[in-house]
Coordinates of C-alpha atoms in Angstrom, one line a residue:
Chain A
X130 CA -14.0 31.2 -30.0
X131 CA -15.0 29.4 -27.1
X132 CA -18.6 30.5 -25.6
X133 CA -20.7 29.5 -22.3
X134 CA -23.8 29.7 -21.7
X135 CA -26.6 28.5 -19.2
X136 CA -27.4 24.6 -20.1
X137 CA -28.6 22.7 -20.2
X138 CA -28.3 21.5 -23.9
X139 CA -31.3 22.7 -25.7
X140 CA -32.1 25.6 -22.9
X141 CA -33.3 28.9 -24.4
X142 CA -30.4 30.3 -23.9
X143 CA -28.7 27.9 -26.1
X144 CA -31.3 28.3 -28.8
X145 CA -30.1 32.4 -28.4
X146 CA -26.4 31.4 -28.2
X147 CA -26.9 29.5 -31.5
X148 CA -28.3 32.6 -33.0
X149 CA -25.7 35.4 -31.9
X150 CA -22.5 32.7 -32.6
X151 CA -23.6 30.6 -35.5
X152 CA -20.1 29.4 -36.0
X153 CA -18.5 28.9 -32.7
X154 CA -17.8 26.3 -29.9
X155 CA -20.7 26.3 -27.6
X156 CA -19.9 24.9 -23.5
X157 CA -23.1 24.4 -21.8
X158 CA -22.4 25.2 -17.9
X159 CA -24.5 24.5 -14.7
X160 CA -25.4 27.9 -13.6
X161 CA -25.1 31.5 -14.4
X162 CA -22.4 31.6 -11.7
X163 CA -20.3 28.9 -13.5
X164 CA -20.9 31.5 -17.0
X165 CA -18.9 34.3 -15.3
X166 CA -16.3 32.3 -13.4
X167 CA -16.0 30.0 -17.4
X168 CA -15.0 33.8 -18.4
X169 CA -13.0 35.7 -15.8
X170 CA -11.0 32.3 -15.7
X171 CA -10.8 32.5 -19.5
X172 CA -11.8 29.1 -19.7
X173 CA -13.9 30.8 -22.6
X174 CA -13.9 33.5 -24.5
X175 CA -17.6 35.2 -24.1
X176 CA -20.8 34.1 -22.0
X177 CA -24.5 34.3 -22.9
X178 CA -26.7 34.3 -19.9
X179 CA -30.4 35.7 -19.4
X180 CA -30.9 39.2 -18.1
X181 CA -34.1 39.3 -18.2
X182 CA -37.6 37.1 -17.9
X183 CA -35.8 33.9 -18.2
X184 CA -37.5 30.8 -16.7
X185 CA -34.0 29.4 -16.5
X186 CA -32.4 31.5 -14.3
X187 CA -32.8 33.7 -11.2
X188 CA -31.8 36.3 -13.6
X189 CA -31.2 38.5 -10.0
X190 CA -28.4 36.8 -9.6
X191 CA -26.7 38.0 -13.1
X192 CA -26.9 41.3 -11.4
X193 CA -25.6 40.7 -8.4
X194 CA -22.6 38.9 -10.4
X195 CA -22.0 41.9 -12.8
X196 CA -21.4 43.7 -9.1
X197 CA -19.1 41.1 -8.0
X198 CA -16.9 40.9 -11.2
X199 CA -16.1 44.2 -12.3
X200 CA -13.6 42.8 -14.8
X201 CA -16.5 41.5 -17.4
X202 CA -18.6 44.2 -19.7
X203 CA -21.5 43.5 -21.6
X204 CA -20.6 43.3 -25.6
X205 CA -24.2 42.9 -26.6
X206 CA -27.7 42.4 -25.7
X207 CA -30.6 39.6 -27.9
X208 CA -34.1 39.8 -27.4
X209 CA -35.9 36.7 -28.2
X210 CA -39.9 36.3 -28.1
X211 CA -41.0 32.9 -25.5
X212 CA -42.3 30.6 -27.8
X213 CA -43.2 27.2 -26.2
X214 CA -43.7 23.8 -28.6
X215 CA -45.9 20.7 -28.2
X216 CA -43.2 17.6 -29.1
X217 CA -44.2 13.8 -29.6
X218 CA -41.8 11.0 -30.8
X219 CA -42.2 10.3 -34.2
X220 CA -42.7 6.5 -33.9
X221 CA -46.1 8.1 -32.1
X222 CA -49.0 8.4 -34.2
X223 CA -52.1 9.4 -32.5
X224 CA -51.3 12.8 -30.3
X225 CA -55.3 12.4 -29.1
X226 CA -54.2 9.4 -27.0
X227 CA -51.7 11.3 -25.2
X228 CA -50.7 10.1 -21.5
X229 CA -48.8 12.7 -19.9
X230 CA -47.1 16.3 -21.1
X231 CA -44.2 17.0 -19.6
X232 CA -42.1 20.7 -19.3
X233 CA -40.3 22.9 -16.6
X234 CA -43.5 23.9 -14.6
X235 CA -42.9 27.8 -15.6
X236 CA -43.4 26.6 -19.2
X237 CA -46.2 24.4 -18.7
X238 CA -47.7 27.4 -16.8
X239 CA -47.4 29.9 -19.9
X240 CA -49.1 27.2 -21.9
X241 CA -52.1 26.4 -19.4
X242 CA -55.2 27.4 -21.2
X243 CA -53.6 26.1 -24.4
X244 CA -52.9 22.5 -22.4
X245 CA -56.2 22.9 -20.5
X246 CA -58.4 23.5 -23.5
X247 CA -56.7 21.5 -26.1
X248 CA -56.2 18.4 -24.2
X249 CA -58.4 18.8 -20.9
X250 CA -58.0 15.9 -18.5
X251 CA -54.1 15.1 -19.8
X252 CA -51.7 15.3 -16.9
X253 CA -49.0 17.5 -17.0
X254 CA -45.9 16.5 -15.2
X255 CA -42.9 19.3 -13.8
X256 CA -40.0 18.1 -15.3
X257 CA -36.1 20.1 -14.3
X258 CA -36.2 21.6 -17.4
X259 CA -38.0 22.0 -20.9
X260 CA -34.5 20.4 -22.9
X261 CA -34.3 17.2 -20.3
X262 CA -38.7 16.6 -20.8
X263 CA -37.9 16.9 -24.8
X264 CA -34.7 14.3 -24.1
X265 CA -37.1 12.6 -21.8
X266 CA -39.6 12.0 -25.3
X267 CA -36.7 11.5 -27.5
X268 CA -35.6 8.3 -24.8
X269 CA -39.3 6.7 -24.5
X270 CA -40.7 6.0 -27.7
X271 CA -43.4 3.8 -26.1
X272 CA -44.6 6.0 -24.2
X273 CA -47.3 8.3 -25.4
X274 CA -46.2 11.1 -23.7
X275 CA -45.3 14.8 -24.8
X276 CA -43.1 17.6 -24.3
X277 CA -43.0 21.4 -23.7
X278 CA -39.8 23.0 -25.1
X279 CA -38.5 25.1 -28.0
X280 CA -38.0 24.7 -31.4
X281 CA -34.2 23.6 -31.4
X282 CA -35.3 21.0 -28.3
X283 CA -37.4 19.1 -31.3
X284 CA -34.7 19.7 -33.6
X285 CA -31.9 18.4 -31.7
X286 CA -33.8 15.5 -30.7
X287 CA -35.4 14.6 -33.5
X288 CA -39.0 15.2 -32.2
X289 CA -42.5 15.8 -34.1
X290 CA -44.1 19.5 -33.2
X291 CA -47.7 18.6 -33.2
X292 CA -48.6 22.5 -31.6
X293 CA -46.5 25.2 -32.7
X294 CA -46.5 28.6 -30.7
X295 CA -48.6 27.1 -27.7
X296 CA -47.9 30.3 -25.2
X297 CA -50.9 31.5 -24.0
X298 CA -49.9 35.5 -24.1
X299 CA -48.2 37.0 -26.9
X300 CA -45.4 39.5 -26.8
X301 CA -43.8 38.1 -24.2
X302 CA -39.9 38.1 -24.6
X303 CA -36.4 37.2 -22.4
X304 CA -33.2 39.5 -22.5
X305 CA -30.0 37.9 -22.8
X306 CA -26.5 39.2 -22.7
X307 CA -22.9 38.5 -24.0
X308 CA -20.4 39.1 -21.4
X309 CA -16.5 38.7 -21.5
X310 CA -13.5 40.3 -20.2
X311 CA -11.4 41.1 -23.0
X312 CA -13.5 42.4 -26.3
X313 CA -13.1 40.1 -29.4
X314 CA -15.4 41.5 -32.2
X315 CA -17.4 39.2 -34.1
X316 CA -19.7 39.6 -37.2
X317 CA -23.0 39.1 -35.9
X318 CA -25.6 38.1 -38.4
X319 CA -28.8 39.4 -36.4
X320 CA -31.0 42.0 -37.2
X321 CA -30.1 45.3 -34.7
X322 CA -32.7 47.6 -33.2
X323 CA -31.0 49.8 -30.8
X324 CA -27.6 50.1 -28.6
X325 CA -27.5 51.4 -25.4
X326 CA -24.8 52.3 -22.8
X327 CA -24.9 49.8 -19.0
X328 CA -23.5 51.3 -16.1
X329 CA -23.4 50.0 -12.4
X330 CA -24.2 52.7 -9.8
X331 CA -23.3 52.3 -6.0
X332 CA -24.7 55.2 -3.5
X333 CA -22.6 56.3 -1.0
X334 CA -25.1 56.5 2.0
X335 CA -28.2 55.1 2.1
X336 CA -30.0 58.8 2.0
X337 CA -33.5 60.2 0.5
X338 CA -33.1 61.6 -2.7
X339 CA -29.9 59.9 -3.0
X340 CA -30.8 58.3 -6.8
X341 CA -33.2 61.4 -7.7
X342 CA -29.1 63.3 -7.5
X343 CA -27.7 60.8 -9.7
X344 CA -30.6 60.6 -12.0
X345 CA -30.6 64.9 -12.0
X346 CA -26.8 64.1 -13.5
X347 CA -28.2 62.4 -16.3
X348 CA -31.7 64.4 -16.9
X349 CA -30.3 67.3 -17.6
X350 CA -28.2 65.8 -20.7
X351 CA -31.2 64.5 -22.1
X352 CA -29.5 60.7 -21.9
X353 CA -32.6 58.8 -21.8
X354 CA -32.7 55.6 -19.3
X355 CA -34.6 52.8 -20.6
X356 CA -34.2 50.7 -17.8
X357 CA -33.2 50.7 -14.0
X358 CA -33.0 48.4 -11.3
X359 CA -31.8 48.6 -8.2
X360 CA -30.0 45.4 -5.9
X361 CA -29.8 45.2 -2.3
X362 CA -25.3 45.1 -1.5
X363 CA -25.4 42.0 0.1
X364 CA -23.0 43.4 2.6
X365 CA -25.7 45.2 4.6
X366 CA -29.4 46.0 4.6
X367 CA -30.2 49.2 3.5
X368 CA -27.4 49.7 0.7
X369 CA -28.3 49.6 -2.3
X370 CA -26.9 49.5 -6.3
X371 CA -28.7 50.2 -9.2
X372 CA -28.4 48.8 -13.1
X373 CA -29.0 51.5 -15.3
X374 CA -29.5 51.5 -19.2
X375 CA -28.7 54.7 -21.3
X376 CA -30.5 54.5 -24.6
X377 CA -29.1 55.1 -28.1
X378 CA -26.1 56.0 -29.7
X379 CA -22.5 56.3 -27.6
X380 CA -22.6 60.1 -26.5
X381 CA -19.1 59.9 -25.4
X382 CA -18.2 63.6 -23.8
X383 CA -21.7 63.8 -22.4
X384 CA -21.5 60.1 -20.5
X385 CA -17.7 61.0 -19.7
X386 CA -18.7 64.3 -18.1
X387 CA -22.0 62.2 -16.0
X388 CA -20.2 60.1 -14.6
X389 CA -17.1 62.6 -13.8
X390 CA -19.3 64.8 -11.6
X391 CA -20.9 61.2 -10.1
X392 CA -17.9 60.4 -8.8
X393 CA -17.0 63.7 -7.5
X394 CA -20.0 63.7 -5.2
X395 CA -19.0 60.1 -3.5
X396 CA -21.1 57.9 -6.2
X397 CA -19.5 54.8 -7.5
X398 CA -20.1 54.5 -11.3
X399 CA -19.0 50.9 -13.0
X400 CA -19.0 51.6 -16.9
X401 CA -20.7 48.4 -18.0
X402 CA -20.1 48.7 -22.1
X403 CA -21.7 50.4 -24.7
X404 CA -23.6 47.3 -27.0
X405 CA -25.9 47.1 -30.1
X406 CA -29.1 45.4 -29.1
X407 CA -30.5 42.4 -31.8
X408 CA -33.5 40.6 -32.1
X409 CA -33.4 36.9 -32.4
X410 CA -36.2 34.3 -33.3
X411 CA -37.7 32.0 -31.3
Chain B
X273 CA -59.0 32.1 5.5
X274 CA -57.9 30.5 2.6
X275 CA -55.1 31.4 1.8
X276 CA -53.0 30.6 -2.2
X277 CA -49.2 30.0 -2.3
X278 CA -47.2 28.8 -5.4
X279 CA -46.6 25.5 -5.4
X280 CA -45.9 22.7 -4.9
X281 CA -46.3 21.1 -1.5
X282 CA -43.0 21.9 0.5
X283 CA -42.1 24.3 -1.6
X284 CA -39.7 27.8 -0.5
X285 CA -43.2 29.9 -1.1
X286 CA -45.0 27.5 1.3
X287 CA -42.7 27.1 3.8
X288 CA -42.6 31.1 3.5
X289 CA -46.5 31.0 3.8
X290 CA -47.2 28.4 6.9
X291 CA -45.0 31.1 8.9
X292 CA -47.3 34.0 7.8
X293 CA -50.6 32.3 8.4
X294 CA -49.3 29.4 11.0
X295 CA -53.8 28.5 11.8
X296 CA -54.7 29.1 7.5
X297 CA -55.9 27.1 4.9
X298 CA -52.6 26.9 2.6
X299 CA -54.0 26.0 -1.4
X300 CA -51.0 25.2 -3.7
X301 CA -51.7 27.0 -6.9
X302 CA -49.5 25.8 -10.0
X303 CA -48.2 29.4 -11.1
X304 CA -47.7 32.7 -10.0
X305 CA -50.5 33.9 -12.6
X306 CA -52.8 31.4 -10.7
X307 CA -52.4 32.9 -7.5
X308 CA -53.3 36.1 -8.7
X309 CA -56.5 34.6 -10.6
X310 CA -57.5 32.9 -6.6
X311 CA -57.3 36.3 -5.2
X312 CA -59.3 38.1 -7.8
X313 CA -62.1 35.6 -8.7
X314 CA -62.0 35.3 -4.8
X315 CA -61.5 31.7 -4.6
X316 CA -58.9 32.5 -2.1
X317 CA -58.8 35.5 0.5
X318 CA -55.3 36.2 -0.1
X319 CA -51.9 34.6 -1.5
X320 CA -48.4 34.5 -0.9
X321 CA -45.4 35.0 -3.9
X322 CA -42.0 35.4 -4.2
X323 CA -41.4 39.6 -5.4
X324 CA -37.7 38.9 -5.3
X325 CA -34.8 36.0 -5.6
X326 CA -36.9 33.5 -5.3
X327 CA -35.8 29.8 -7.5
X328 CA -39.3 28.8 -7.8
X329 CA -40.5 31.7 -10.4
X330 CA -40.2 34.5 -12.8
X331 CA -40.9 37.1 -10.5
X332 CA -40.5 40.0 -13.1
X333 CA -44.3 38.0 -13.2
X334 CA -45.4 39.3 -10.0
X335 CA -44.4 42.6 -11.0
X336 CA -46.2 42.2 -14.5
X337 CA -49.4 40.7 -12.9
X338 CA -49.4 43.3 -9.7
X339 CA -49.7 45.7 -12.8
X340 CA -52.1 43.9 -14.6
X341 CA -55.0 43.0 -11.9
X342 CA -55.7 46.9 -10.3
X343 CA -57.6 45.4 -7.9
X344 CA -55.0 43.6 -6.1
X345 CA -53.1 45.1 -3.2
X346 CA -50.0 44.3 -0.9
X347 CA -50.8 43.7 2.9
X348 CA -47.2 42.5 4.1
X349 CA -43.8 41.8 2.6
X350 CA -41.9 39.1 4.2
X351 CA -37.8 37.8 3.9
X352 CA -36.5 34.5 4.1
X353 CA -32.6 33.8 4.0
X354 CA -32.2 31.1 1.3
X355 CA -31.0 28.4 3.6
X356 CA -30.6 24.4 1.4
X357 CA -30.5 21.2 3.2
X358 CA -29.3 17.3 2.5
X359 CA -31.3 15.0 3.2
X360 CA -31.8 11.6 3.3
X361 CA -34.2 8.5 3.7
X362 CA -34.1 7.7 7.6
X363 CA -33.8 4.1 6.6
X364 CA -30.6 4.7 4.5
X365 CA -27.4 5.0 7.3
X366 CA -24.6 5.6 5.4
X367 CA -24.2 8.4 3.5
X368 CA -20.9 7.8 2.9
X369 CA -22.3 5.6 0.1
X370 CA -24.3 8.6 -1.7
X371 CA -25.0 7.4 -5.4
X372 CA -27.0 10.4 -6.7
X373 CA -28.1 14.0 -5.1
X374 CA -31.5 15.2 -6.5
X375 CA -32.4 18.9 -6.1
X376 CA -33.7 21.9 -8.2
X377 CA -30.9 22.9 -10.6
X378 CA -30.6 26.4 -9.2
X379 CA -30.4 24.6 -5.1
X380 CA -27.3 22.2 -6.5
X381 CA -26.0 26.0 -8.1
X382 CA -26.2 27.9 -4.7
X383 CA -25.0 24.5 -3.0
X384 CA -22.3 23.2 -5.2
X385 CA -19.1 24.6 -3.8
X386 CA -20.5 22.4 -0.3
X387 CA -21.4 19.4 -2.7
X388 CA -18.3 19.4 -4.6
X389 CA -15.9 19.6 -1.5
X390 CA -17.8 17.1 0.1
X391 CA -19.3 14.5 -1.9
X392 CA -17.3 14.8 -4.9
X393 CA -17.8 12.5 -7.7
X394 CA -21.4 11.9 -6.6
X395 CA -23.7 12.7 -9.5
X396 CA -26.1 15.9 -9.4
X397 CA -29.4 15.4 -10.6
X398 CA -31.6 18.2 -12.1
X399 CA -34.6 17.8 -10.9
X400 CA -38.7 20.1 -10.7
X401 CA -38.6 21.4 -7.4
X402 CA -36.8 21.0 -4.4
X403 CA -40.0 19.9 -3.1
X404 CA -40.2 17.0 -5.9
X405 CA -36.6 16.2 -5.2
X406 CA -37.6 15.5 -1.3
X407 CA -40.7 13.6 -2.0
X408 CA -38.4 11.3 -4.4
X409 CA -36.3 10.7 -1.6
X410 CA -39.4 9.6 0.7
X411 CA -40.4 7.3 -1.9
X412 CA -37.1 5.4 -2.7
X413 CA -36.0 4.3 0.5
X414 CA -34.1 1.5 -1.2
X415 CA -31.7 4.0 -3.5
X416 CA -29.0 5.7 -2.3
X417 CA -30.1 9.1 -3.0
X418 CA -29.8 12.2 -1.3
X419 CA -31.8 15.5 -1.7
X420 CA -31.1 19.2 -1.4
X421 CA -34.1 20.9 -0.2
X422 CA -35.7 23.2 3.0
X423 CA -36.3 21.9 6.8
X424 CA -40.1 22.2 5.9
X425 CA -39.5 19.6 2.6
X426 CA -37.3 17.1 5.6
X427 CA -40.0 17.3 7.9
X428 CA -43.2 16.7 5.6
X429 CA -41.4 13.8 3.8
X430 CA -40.0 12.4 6.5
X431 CA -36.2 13.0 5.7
X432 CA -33.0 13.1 8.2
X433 CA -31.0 16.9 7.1
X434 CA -27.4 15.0 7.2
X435 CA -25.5 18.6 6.7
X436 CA -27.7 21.8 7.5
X437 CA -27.0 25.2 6.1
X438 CA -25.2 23.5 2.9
X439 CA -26.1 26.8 0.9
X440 CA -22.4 28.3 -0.4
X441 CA -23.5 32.2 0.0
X442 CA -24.5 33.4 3.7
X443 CA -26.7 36.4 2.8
X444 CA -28.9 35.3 0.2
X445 CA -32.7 35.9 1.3
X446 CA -35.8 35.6 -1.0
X447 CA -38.5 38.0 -0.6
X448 CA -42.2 37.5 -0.2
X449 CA -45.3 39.5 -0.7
X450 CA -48.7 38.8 0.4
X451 CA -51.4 40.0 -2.1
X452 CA -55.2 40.1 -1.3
X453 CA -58.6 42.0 -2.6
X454 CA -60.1 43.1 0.5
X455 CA -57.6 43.6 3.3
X456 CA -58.7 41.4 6.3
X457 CA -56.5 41.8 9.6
X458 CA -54.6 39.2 11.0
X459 CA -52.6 38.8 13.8
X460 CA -49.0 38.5 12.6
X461 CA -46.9 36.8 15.3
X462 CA -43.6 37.7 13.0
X463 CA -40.8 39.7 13.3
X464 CA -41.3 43.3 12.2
X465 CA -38.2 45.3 10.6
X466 CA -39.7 48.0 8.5
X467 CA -42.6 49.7 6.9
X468 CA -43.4 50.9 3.2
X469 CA -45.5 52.0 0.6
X470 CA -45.3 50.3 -3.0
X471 CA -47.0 52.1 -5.9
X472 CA -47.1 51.4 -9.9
X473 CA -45.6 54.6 -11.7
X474 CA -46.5 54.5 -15.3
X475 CA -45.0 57.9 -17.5
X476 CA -47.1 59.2 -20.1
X477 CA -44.7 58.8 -22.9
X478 CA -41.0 57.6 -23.1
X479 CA -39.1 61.1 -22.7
X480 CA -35.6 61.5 -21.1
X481 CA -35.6 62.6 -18.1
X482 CA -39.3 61.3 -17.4
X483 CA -38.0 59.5 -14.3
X484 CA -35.8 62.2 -13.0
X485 CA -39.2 64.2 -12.8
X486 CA -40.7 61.9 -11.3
X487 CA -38.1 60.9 -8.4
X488 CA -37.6 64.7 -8.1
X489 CA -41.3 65.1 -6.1
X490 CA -40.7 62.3 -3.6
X491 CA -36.8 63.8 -2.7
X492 CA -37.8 67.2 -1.7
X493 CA -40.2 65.7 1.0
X494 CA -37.3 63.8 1.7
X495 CA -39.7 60.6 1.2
X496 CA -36.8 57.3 0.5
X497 CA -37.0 55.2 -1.9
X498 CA -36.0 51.1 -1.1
X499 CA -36.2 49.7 -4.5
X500 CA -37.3 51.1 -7.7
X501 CA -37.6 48.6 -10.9
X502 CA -38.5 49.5 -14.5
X503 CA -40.8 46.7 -16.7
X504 CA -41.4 47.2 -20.4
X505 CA -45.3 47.5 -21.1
X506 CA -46.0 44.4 -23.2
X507 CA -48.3 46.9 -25.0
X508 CA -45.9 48.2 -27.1
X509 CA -42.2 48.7 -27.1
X510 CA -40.1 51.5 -25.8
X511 CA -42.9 52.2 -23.0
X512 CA -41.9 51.2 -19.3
X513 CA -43.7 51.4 -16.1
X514 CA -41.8 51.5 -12.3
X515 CA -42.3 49.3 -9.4
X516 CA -41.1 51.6 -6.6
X517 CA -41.2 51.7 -2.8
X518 CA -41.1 54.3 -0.6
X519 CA -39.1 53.4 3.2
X520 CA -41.0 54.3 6.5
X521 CA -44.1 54.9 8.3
X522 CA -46.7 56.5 6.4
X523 CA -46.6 59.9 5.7
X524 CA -50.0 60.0 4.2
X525 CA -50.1 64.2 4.0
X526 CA -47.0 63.9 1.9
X527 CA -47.5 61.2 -0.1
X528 CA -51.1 62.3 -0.9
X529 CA -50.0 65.1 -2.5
X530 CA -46.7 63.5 -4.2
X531 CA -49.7 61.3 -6.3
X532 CA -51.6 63.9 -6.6
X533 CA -48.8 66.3 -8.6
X534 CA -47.8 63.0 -10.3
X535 CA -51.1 62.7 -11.9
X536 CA -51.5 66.5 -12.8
X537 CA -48.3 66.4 -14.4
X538 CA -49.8 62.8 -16.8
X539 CA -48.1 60.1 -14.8
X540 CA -50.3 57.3 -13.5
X541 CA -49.9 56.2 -10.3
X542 CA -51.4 53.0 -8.9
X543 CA -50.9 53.0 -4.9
X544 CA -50.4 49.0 -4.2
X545 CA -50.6 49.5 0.2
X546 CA -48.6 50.5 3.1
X547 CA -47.3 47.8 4.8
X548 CA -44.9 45.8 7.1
X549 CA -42.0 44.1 5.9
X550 CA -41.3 40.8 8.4
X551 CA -38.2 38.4 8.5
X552 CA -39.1 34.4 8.7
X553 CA -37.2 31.8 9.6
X554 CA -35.3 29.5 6.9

């Protein structure tokens, strides 16, 4: 199978993507746009894009494009913990001497007290993003410089962690998700901890109370919602739709019935999939 | 005043800011967490971030942080279409020639339907900010580079915008809050196309339904909500708290007494201000 995801080479989301499709073709694209239009063109197969938290993406915008294309369904979520790395060439010796750090300024950021306490008075430079500042070290071994990136970044480019684990606060994770258009299964080797049901919900007025309705739908049913989000329609102020997650195990008359009486009261429901939901490492 | 923005120089946020508080003190801070640690240790009287769309930071940050530092309120919201320019050295004449375009990957995303139509073949380079991209630009006069960034970055660094408005979505707007400690008036000479109230709804354990009750005492009073958007505690998983706001003028009798039922029934609520919403100028 053929799978995008959200480059550049080395991004987090590759380091995920590796994870969830150990054995498959991997096409770095340009933007989380590019992942949906790589898959409702069926240029590839599946997508892996961030949903949530990611410092590579304006994850906003996946919403807004699981609006926009309601032929793609989500076929599986991956959690996986932000863990930052401190990478020197090899050829370097002495990490006391260093010159410059470099890193997407988001990861530098969640590494601050780490960088400023550890080595106070080093500059740290913004770089586009943490896989081009590890290619960056890879390309310069005179330079005594270092990098901010993951753990595949060193791999791949054959870099010396000198820091491991640098974030400054713990438990901090991104969401990513597999999308596609026509469901292929795979075997994924990850370790589950949940599935959940995604649906897309469109109002048809902009009226008070208006979401308490469609939440009353799903109360009721004891269907639990773990997560809910709501996007301005970019077709007019005011209008709104809301990403909604239904926790645990396919209830399939009870969801069928929901969103039934939803859309006999004017409310747009978009079934996004029901998904198992993995951990990954970082 | 002195007021915080996230950085850097001539970036979205600050062009966002010099609008708000045109006669200010404007203090770059390196990360969204940094303008919140201004505000609170008082180093700064208020600060500006991006709450929503914005391709200069995690904003699921600002939601994490707002819940995270109780002493912080909102005093305005303000929206900013998402307009991207190309610009260019003044010395440089013909950009027919263009060798490179430098720009923050997400700007090249949201212009590379414009950029591909109409300097195909030219080479997109990743780059920080689209702040860092301009100031490249200022300092190479002798390359043939272009950069995609806002007016603000053009005028700063000196640039000449050879195609305005290059942005492939109309519609697109960032939003910006304004957070502060002690609210201090000042005289806004912006737009003015709303009102709300933004509070922090934490439930006392993760039961279905938990929401619906909690939605169900502001749609009786008929009280709107704009925007509602569930965050996972980093405390533990499984536990979420809600970023909601509530559309209009302020209705204090009503909403005193929606808190108040709230909290008898166990939820938290943490009210974060009544205030305008403005539109700015991109």
């Amino acid at each position: 199978m053929k799978i995008a995801f959200l480059g550049p080479h080395a991004s987090f989301t590759q380091l995920a993507a590796t994870q969830i499709f150990p054995d498959q073709q991997l096409i770095p694209q340009f933007s989380i746009l590019d992942c949906f239009l790589a898959v409702k063109s069926n240029l590839v197969d599946k997508a892996v894009i961030p949903l949530e938290n990611s410092i590579e993406g304006t994850v906003s915008m996946t919403l807004d494009y699981l609006y926009d294309t309601p032929q793609l369904t989500i076929e599986a979520e991956a959690i996986m913990p932000i863990a930052h790395q401190l990478m020197i060439h090899p050829l370097q010796h002495n990490h006391n001497t260093l010159e410059k750090i470099y890193s997407h300024p988001q990861a530098l950021a969640q590494s601050f007290h780490f960088l400023n306490t550890n080595y106070a008075g080093t500059p740290l430079q913004d770089y586009a993003s943490t896989a081009a500042a590890a290619k960056k070290v890879s390309e310069t071994p005179e330079q005594k410089i270092a990098a901010v990136a993951n753990s595949f970044a060193a791999k791949l480019y054959g870099l010396k962690i000198i820091n491991h684990n640098i974030q400054d606060f713990e438990q901090n994770h991104t969401r990513f998700i597999v999308i596609s258009k026509k469901k292929v299964k795979w075997n994924a080797v990850l370790k589950k901890v949940g599935e959940k049901t995604s649906i897309l919900v469109t109002l048809p007025e902009d009226y008070a109370g208006g979401l308490h309705q469609v939440l009353s739908v799903f109360a009721w049913r004891k269907l639990n919602l773990s997560k809910i989000e709501s996007r301005t329609l970019k077709k007019g102020l005011g209008k709104y739709f809301f990403f909604i997650n239904i926790d645990g195990p396919q209830r399939e008359v009870l969801i069928k019935n929901s969103f039934e009486e939803l859309k006999s009261i004017g409310v747009d429901v978009k079934p996004l999939g029901h998904y198992a939901e993995y951990i990954l490492e970082s």
